[in-house]
Coordinates of C-alpha atoms in Angstrom, one line a residue:
X1 CA -11.5 39.6 -23.3
X2 CA -13.1 37.1 -25.7
X3 CA -11.6 33.7 -26.6
X4 CA -14.3 32.7 -29.2
X5 CA -11.7 32.1 -31.9
X6 CA -9.6 29.8 -29.7
X7 CA -12.6 27.5 -29.0
X8 CA -12.3 26.0 -32.4
X9 CA -12.9 22.4 -31.4
X10 CA -16.3 21.1 -32.6
X11 CA -17.1 19.8 -29.1
X12 CA -17.5 23.4 -27.7
X13 CA -20.2 24.2 -30.3
X14 CA -22.0 21.0 -29.5
X15 CA -21.9 21.7 -25.7
X16 CA -23.2 25.2 -26.4
X17 CA -26.1 23.8 -28.4
X18 CA -26.9 21.2 -25.7
X19 CA -26.8 23.9 -23.0
X20 CA -29.2 26.1 -25.0
X21 CA -31.6 23.2 -25.5
X22 CA -31.6 22.5 -21.8
X23 CA -31.8 26.2 -21.0
X24 CA -28.7 25.8 -18.9
X25 CA -25.5 27.9 -18.7
X26 CA -22.2 26.1 -19.2
X27 CA -18.5 27.1 -19.1
X28 CA -15.2 25.5 -19.8
X29 CA -13.0 25.9 -16.7
X30 CA -9.8 25.0 -15.1
X31 CA -6.7 23.5 -16.7
X32 CA -7.8 23.8 -20.3
X33 CA -8.4 27.5 -19.9
X34 CA -5.2 28.0 -18.0
X35 CA -3.1 26.2 -20.7
X36 CA -5.0 28.0 -23.5
X37 CA -4.0 31.4 -22.1
X38 CA -0.4 30.3 -21.3
X39 CA 0.0 28.9 -24.8
X40 CA 0.9 25.4 -23.5
X41 CA 0.0 22.2 -25.2
X42 CA -3.6 21.3 -24.3
X43 CA -4.2 18.4 -21.9
X44 CA -6.3 15.5 -23.2
X45 CA -9.1 16.4 -20.9
X46 CA -11.5 19.3 -20.6
X47 CA -13.6 20.3 -17.6
X48 CA -17.1 21.7 -18.2
X49 CA -19.1 23.3 -15.4
X50 CA -22.9 23.5 -15.8
X51 CA -25.1 25.8 -13.8
X52 CA -27.5 22.9 -13.3
X53 CA -27.0 19.1 -13.8
X54 CA -23.7 18.2 -15.3
X55 CA -24.9 14.6 -15.8
X56 CA -28.0 15.9 -17.8
X57 CA -25.7 18.1 -19.9
X58 CA -23.3 15.2 -20.7
X59 CA -26.2 13.0 -21.8
X60 CA -27.6 15.7 -24.1
X61 CA -24.1 16.3 -25.6
X62 CA -23.8 12.6 -26.3
X63 CA -27.2 12.6 -28.1
X64 CA -26.0 15.5 -30.4
X65 CA -22.7 13.9 -31.3
X66 CA -22.7 11.7 -34.4
X67 CA -21.3 8.6 -32.8
X68 CA -23.3 9.1 -29.5
X69 CA -20.4 8.2 -27.2
X70 CA -21.1 6.4 -24.0
X71 CA -21.5 8.6 -20.9
X72 CA -19.9 7.4 -17.7
X73 CA -22.0 8.7 -14.8
X74 CA -20.6 9.1 -11.3
X75 CA -23.7 9.8 -9.3
X76 CA -21.9 10.1 -5.9
X77 CA -19.9 13.0 -7.2
X78 CA -22.6 14.4 -9.5
X79 CA -20.3 14.2 -12.5
X80 CA -20.3 12.5 -15.9
X81 CA -17.6 11.9 -18.5
X82 CA -17.5 11.1 -22.2
X83 CA -14.8 10.7 -24.8
X84 CA -14.8 12.8 -28.0
X85 CA -12.1 11.8 -30.5
X86 CA -8.9 11.6 -28.3
X87 CA -10.2 13.9 -25.5
X88 CA -12.0 13.2 -22.2
X89 CA -14.6 15.7 -21.3
X90 CA -15.9 15.8 -17.7
X91 CA -19.1 17.6 -16.8
X92 CA -20.0 18.7 -13.3
X93 CA -22.8 20.9 -11.9
X94 CA -21.7 24.2 -10.4
X95 CA -21.5 23.7 -6.7
X96 CA -20.4 25.1 -3.4
X97 CA -18.6 23.1 -0.8
X98 CA -18.0 22.9 2.9
X99 CA -15.6 20.6 4.7
X100 CA -15.2 18.7 8.0
X101 CA -11.8 19.1 9.6
X102 CA -11.0 15.4 9.6
X103 CA -11.8 14.8 5.9
X104 CA -11.0 16.2 2.5
X105 CA -14.3 15.0 1.2
X106 CA -16.6 18.0 1.0
X107 CA -20.3 18.5 1.7
X108 CA -21.6 19.6 -1.7
X109 CA -24.6 21.8 -2.6
X110 CA -25.8 23.2 -5.9
X111 CA -24.4 26.6 -6.6
X112 CA -23.6 29.3 -9.1
X113 CA -20.6 29.8 -11.4
X114 CA -19.2 32.1 -8.7
X115 CA -19.6 29.5 -6.0
X116 CA -17.8 27.0 -8.2
X117 CA -14.9 29.4 -8.9
X118 CA -14.7 30.1 -5.1
X119 CA -14.0 26.4 -4.5
X120 CA -11.1 26.2 -7.0
X121 CA -7.6 25.7 -5.7
X122 CA -5.8 28.6 -7.4
X123 CA -6.6 31.8 -9.2
X124 CA -5.1 30.5 -12.4
X125 CA -7.4 27.5 -12.3
X126 CA -10.6 29.5 -11.5
X127 CA -10.8 31.1 -14.9
X128 CA -13.9 30.1 -16.9
X129 CA -14.8 30.7 -20.6
X130 CA -18.5 31.0 -21.5
X131 CA -20.1 28.5 -23.9
X132 CA -23.4 30.3 -23.8
X133 CA -24.8 31.6 -27.1
X134 CA -25.2 35.2 -25.9
X135 CA -21.5 35.6 -24.8
X136 CA -19.7 32.6 -26.3
X137 CA -15.9 32.9 -25.5
X138 CA -16.2 35.5 -22.8
X139 CA -13.7 35.1 -20.0
X140 CA -14.8 35.1 -16.3
X141 CA -11.9 36.0 -14.1
X142 CA -13.1 36.9 -10.6
X143 CA -9.7 36.6 -8.8
X144 CA -7.4 38.3 -11.3
X145 CA -6.0 35.0 -12.5
X146 CA -4.8 36.6 -15.7
X147 CA -2.7 39.1 -13.7
X148 CA -1.2 36.2 -11.6
X149 CA -0.4 34.4 -14.9
X150 CA 1.4 37.5 -16.1
X151 CA 3.3 37.7 -12.9
X152 CA 3.9 33.9 -12.7
X153 CA 2.2 33.6 -9.3
X154 CA 0.5 30.6 -7.7
X155 CA -2.1 32.0 -5.3
X156 CA -5.3 30.7 -3.7
X157 CA -8.6 32.5 -4.6
X158 CA -9.7 32.7 -0.9
X159 CA -7.8 32.6 2.4
X160 CA -5.0 30.1 1.9
X161 CA -5.5 28.6 5.4
X162 CA -9.0 27.7 4.5
X163 CA -8.1 26.5 1.0
X164 CA -5.3 24.2 2.2
X165 CA -7.0 23.1 5.4
X166 CA -10.1 22.1 3.5
X167 CA -8.2 20.0 1.0
X168 CA -4.6 19.5 2.0
X169 CA -3.7 17.9 -1.3
X170 CA -3.8 21.4 -2.7
X171 CA -0.5 22.1 -0.9
X172 CA 1.2 19.5 -3.1
X173 CA -0.6 20.8 -6.2
X174 CA 0.6 24.3 -5.5
X175 CA 4.2 23.1 -5.4
X176 CA 3.7 20.9 -8.4
X177 CA 2.2 23.8 -10.5
X178 CA 5.1 26.1 -9.4
X179 CA 7.5 23.4 -10.6
X180 CA 5.7 22.6 -13.9
X181 CA 4.9 26.2 -14.9
X182 CA 8.1 27.8 -13.3
X183 CA 5.9 30.1 -11.2
X184 CA 6.4 31.2 -7.7
X185 CA 4.0 30.6 -4.8
X186 CA 2.7 33.8 -3.4
X187 CA 4.2 34.6 0.0
X188 CA 1.0 34.2 2.1
X189 CA 0.1 31.0 0.3
X190 CA 3.6 29.6 0.9
X191 CA 3.5 30.5 4.6
X192 CA 0.1 28.8 4.8
X193 CA 1.5 25.5 3.4
X194 CA 4.1 25.5 6.2
X195 CA 1.4 26.3 8.8
X196 CA -0.9 23.5 7.5
X197 CA 1.7 20.9 6.6
X198 CA 0.5 18.4 9.2
X199 CA -2.9 18.3 7.4
X200 CA -1.3 16.3 4.6
X201 CA -1.5 13.2 6.9
X202 CA -5.2 12.8 6.1
X203 CA -4.4 12.4 2.4
X204 CA -4.0 8.9 1.0
X205 CA -0.6 7.7 -0.2
X206 CA -1.9 7.1 -3.7
X207 CA -2.9 10.8 -4.1
X208 CA 0.4 12.0 -2.6
X209 CA 2.4 9.8 -4.9
X210 CA 0.4 11.0 -7.9
X211 CA 1.6 14.5 -7.2
X212 CA 5.2 13.4 -6.4
X213 CA 5.3 11.6 -9.7
X214 CA 4.2 14.8 -11.5
X215 CA 6.9 16.7 -9.7
X216 CA 9.5 14.1 -10.7
X217 CA 8.2 14.3 -14.3
X218 CA 9.1 18.0 -14.6
X219 CA 12.3 19.2 -16.3
X220 CA 13.9 20.2 -13.0
X221 CA 12.3 18.3 -10.0
X222 CA 14.7 19.9 -7.5
X223 CA 12.5 23.1 -7.6
X224 CA 9.6 21.1 -6.3
X225 CA 11.5 19.1 -3.8
X226 CA 13.2 22.2 -2.4
X227 CA 9.7 23.7 -1.9
X228 CA 8.6 20.5 -0.2
X229 CA 11.6 20.8 2.1
X230 CA 11.2 24.5 2.8
X231 CA 7.5 24.1 3.8
X232 CA 8.2 21.0 6.0
X233 CA 6.1 18.7 3.8
X234 CA 9.1 16.6 2.8
X235 CA 10.0 15.7 6.4
X236 CA 6.5 14.3 6.7
X237 CA 6.4 12.5 3.4
X238 CA 10.0 11.4 2.9
X239 CA 11.9 11.8 6.1
X240 CA 14.6 9.4 4.7
X241 CA 15.5 12.2 2.3
X242 CA 15.6 15.1 4.8
X243 CA 17.8 13.0 7.0
X244 CA 20.5 13.4 4.3
X245 CA 20.5 17.2 4.8
X246 CA 23.4 17.4 7.3
X247 CA 27.2 17.8 7.1
X248 CA 29.3 16.8 10.0
X249 CA 33.0 17.6 10.7
X250 CA 35.3 15.5 12.9
X251 CA 39.0 16.2 13.1
X252 CA 38.8 18.6 10.2
X253 CA 37.1 16.0 7.9
X254 CA 33.7 16.6 6.4
X255 CA 31.4 14.7 4.0
X256 CA 29.3 16.2 1.3
X257 CA 25.6 17.2 1.8
X258 CA 23.9 14.1 0.4
X259 CA 20.5 15.8 0.3
X260 CA 21.5 18.5 -2.2
X261 CA 23.7 16.0 -4.0
X262 CA 20.6 13.8 -4.4
X263 CA 18.5 16.6 -5.9
X264 CA 21.3 17.4 -8.3
X265 CA 21.4 13.7 -9.4
X266 CA 17.7 13.8 -10.0
X267 CA 18.0 16.9 -12.2
X268 CA 21.0 15.4 -14.0
X269 CA 19.0 12.3 -15.0
X270 CA 16.0 14.1 -16.3
X271 CA 17.4 15.0 -19.8
X272 CA 18.2 11.3 -20.3
X273 CA 15.0 9.6 -19.3
X274 CA 11.3 10.1 -18.9
X275 CA 10.9 6.9 -16.9
X276 CA 9.5 8.1 -13.6
X277 CA 10.7 4.9 -11.8
X278 CA 14.3 5.6 -12.9
X279 CA 13.8 9.1 -11.6
X280 CA 12.6 7.6 -8.3
X281 CA 15.7 5.5 -8.2
X282 CA 17.8 8.7 -8.5
X283 CA 15.8 10.3 -5.7
X284 CA 16.3 7.3 -3.4
X285 CA 19.8 6.1 -4.4
X286 CA 21.6 7.5 -1.3
X287 CA 18.9 7.2 1.4
X288 CA 20.9 4.5 3.1
X289 CA 23.8 6.9 3.8
X290 CA 22.2 8.6 6.8
X291 CA 21.9 5.5 8.9
X292 CA 25.2 3.9 7.8
X293 CA 27.4 7.0 8.2
X294 CA 30.5 6.3 10.4
X295 CA 33.7 8.2 11.1
X296 CA 37.1 6.3 11.3
X297 CA 40.3 8.0 12.1
X298 CA 42.2 6.3 9.2
X299 CA 39.4 6.2 6.6
X300 CA 37.5 9.3 7.5
X301 CA 33.7 9.2 6.7
X302 CA 32.3 5.9 5.4
X303 CA 28.8 4.7 4.3
X304 CA 29.5 1.0 4.1
X305 CA 26.5 -1.0 3.0
X306 CA 24.4 2.0 2.3
X307 CA 23.2 0.6 -1.1
X308 CA 21.9 -2.6 0.5
X309 CA 20.2 -0.8 3.3
X310 CA 18.9 1.8 0.9
X311 CA 17.2 -1.0 -1.1
X312 CA 15.4 -2.2 2.0
X313 CA 14.4 1.3 2.9
X314 CA 13.0 1.9 -0.6
X315 CA 10.7 -1.0 -0.2
X316 CA 9.4 0.4 3.1
X317 CA 8.8 3.8 1.4
X318 CA 6.8 2.0 -1.3
X319 CA 4.7 0.2 1.3
X320 CA 4.2 3.3 3.4
X321 CA 3.0 5.5 0.5
X322 CA 0.9 2.7 -1.0
X323 CA 3.0 2.6 -4.2
X324 CA 3.0 -0.4 -6.5
X325 CA 4.7 -3.4 -4.8
X326 CA 5.4 -5.1 -8.2
X327 CA 8.1 -5.0 -10.8
X328 CA 8.3 -1.2 -10.4
X329 CA 9.3 -1.4 -6.8
X330 CA 11.7 -4.2 -7.5
X331 CA 13.3 -2.1 -10.3
X332 CA 13.8 0.8 -7.9
X333 CA 15.2 -1.5 -5.3
X334 CA 17.6 -3.0 -7.8
X335 CA 18.8 0.4 -9.0
X336 CA 19.4 1.6 -5.4
X337 CA 21.2 -1.6 -4.4
X338 CA 23.4 -1.6 -7.5
X339 CA 23.9 2.2 -7.7
X340 CA 27.6 2.1 -6.8
X341 CA 28.6 -0.9 -8.9
X342 CA 29.5 0.8 -12.2
X343 CA 31.2 3.6 -10.2
X344 CA 33.6 1.2 -8.5
X345 CA 34.0 -0.6 -11.9
X346 CA 35.0 2.7 -13.6
X347 CA 37.7 3.5 -11.1
X348 CA 39.6 0.3 -11.8
X349 CA 40.9 -1.4 -14.9
X350 CA 37.7 -2.6 -16.6
X351 CA 38.0 -6.4 -16.9
X352 CA 35.7 -8.6 -18.9
X353 CA 34.8 -10.7 -15.9
X354 CA 33.7 -7.6 -13.9
X355 CA 31.6 -6.4 -16.7
X356 CA 30.0 -9.9 -17.2
X357 CA 29.0 -9.9 -13.5
X358 CA 27.6 -6.4 -13.8
X359 CA 25.5 -7.4 -16.8
X360 CA 24.5 -10.7 -15.2
X361 CA 23.3 -9.0 -12.0
X362 CA 21.6 -6.0 -13.7
X363 CA 20.1 -8.0 -16.6
X364 CA 17.8 -5.9 -18.8
X365 CA 18.2 -2.9 -16.5
X366 CA 22.0 -2.5 -17.1
X367 CA 21.5 0.5 -19.4
X368 CA 19.2 2.2 -16.9
X369 CA 21.8 1.6 -14.2
X370 CA 24.5 3.2 -16.3
X371 CA 22.3 6.2 -16.9
X372 CA 21.8 6.5 -13.1
X373 CA 25.5 6.3 -12.4
X374 CA 26.4 8.9 -15.0
X375 CA 23.8 11.3 -13.4
X376 CA 25.5 10.6 -10.0
X377 CA 28.6 12.5 -11.2
X378 CA 28.2 15.8 -9.5
X379 CA 31.8 16.8 -9.0
X380 CA 32.6 20.5 -9.8
X381 CA 36.2 19.6 -10.7
X382 CA 36.2 19.6 -14.5
X383 CA 39.1 17.2 -14.8
X384 CA 37.4 14.6 -12.5
X385 CA 34.1 15.2 -14.3
X386 CA 35.6 14.4 -17.6
X387 CA 37.6 11.4 -16.3
X388 CA 34.5 9.8 -14.8
X389 CA 32.5 10.3 -17.9
X390 CA 35.3 8.9 -20.1
X391 CA 35.6 5.9 -17.8
X392 CA 31.8 5.3 -18.0
X393 CA 32.0 5.4 -21.8
X394 CA 34.6 2.7 -21.6
X395 CA 32.4 0.6 -19.4
X396 CA 29.4 1.1 -21.8
X397 CA 31.5 -0.1 -24.8
X398 CA 32.8 -3.0 -22.8
X399 CA 29.2 -4.0 -21.9
X400 CA 28.3 -4.1 -25.6
X401 CA 31.4 -6.2 -26.5
X402 CA 30.9 -8.6 -23.6
X403 CA 27.2 -9.0 -24.2
X404 CA 27.6 -9.6 -28.0
X405 CA 30.2 -12.3 -27.2
X406 CA 29.0 -13.9 -24.0
X407 CA 25.2 -13.3 -23.8
X408 CA 25.0 -13.1 -20.0
X409 CA 22.2 -10.5 -19.9
X410 CA 19.1 -12.4 -18.5
X411 CA 21.4 -15.4 -18.2
X412 CA 20.0 -18.9 -18.6
X413 CA 22.3 -21.9 -17.9
X414 CA 23.3 -23.5 -21.2
X415 CA 22.9 -26.9 -19.6
X416 CA 19.9 -27.7 -17.4
X417 CA 19.7 -29.5 -14.1
X418 CA 17.6 -32.2 -15.8
X419 CA 20.3 -32.8 -18.3
X420 CA 22.9 -33.0 -15.6
X421 CA 20.8 -35.6 -13.7
X422 CA 20.4 -37.7 -16.9
X423 CA 24.2 -37.4 -17.7
X424 CA 25.2 -38.9 -14.4
X425 CA 22.0 -40.8 -13.5
X426 CA 21.4 -38.7 -10.5
X427 CA 18.3 -37.8 -8.5
X428 CA 17.7 -34.2 -7.3
X429 CA 20.6 -33.4 -4.9
X430 CA 23.0 -30.7 -3.8
X431 CA 25.5 -31.9 -6.4
X432 CA 23.2 -30.6 -9.2
X433 CA 23.3 -27.2 -7.6
X434 CA 27.0 -27.2 -7.2
X435 CA 27.6 -28.1 -10.8
X436 CA 25.1 -25.5 -12.1
X437 CA 26.8 -22.8 -10.0
X438 CA 30.2 -23.9 -11.2
X439 CA 29.1 -23.5 -14.8
X440 CA 27.7 -20.1 -14.1
X441 CA 30.9 -19.0 -12.4
X442 CA 33.1 -20.4 -15.1
X443 CA 31.2 -18.4 -17.8
X444 CA 31.2 -15.2 -15.7
X445 CA 35.0 -15.5 -15.2
X446 CA 35.6 -16.2 -18.9
X447 CA 37.0 -19.7 -18.3
X448 CA 34.5 -21.2 -20.7
X449 CA 32.2 -19.7 -23.4
X450 CA 28.5 -19.4 -22.8
X451 CA 27.4 -22.3 -25.0
X452 CA 26.1 -25.9 -24.6
X453 CA 29.2 -27.8 -25.7
X454 CA 31.6 -25.8 -23.5
X455 CA 29.3 -26.2 -20.5
X456 CA 28.8 -30.0 -21.3
X457 CA 32.6 -30.6 -21.3
X458 CA 33.1 -28.5 -18.2
X459 CA 30.3 -30.5 -16.4
X460 CA 32.1 -33.7 -17.2
X461 CA 35.3 -32.3 -15.6
X462 CA 33.4 -31.1 -12.5
X463 CA 31.5 -34.5 -12.3
X464 CA 34.8 -36.3 -12.3
X465 CA 36.1 -34.2 -9.5
X466 CA 33.0 -35.1 -7.5
X467 CA 33.5 -38.8 -8.2
X468 CA 30.6 -39.0 -10.7
X469 CA 30.7 -41.1 -13.9
X470 CA 28.9 -40.4 -17.1
X471 CA 26.2 -42.9 -17.8

């Protein structure tokens, strides 16, 4: 089978010319070839394997291109990269690899195209298309990757125990590809993931999170997370989630399975946001329920304080997996800690003061919070489902009305502490804090409007009660 007509990007002709001048064979390999054959949108990166020096080929390609793009060389890895238009092209010399048990970093030797294909993770990623003049566009498929694509199968080229033990990150990649492509993992490969699951412990948190983010970025992440659970990987990576997979019954009273509920919430939120951190919030929103679960004869099952504890647990997960401990972590924490607020609000009469407090506490993230809470509706009772969504719609409208009138999102006091000190000739003291807090509470309760003159007059009243006189 020949894919010459599909290689219509100018860069392939240039690489072919450079290869001929260097008397070196070259091939496009990996994800680009896979996606080309599957008819998927091409990624913005292309992998080129050279039977020789990948660095030397990259430098020659740069010389032949009109703008002579800069070549980034990574000598330790024997690779080089350049940008052509909006695409990153990575060049590597064909190689064979061997591994030490305690590391995923291989010992590398120069090799043939076949050696390079042997070291690939899956048959569908081992396909290579020739860029050589004598057979430009010819497909090399030593492991029947085309057949596996046709049958929608993820399978390792060699013994899966060797493939996954050598580089345990491939276990997560197998699950991620199965999720992204809607393929199934071949039986022996899936069993091998379970057998080698403990090897994942040698992989850095950053690499693990990169794969988890890609799973969360799919249309239906539950597929990937159920595979992670089935293989035992999830219990190693996110035991806080697997702890939710239990249902207890006492005196005839049960609670829902919060693990499967969580996966449903994650799937629910995906059509409404591409923000991976909001999707993380959905994944972690109930993790505090396992440690806070209690049974009371009158109340039945309760999870008091699970949101607060869940927020603290989320931070520990971020620390453990070396995730960013910045505004992204704080956003997820906030979403987890506030995840029940709009739900409680929607069950009662929606008062202005309650909405003002919600907007005040959530700030710029209030819309994200509402999206999360709407995804949290997983009842199978159509009447309840409709009622909850209608109530949330009322809350959303109320948020718009209250914000337009009272401006409490990212609230700033209309009168500053310095102005209060000047007004009553005070030095910094607890009275200043008391008055500022009183102004904030009065605004949130709707007693005064959120403007300077209302706050000024209110401060005079509070000051009088505290025995202070205007200067």
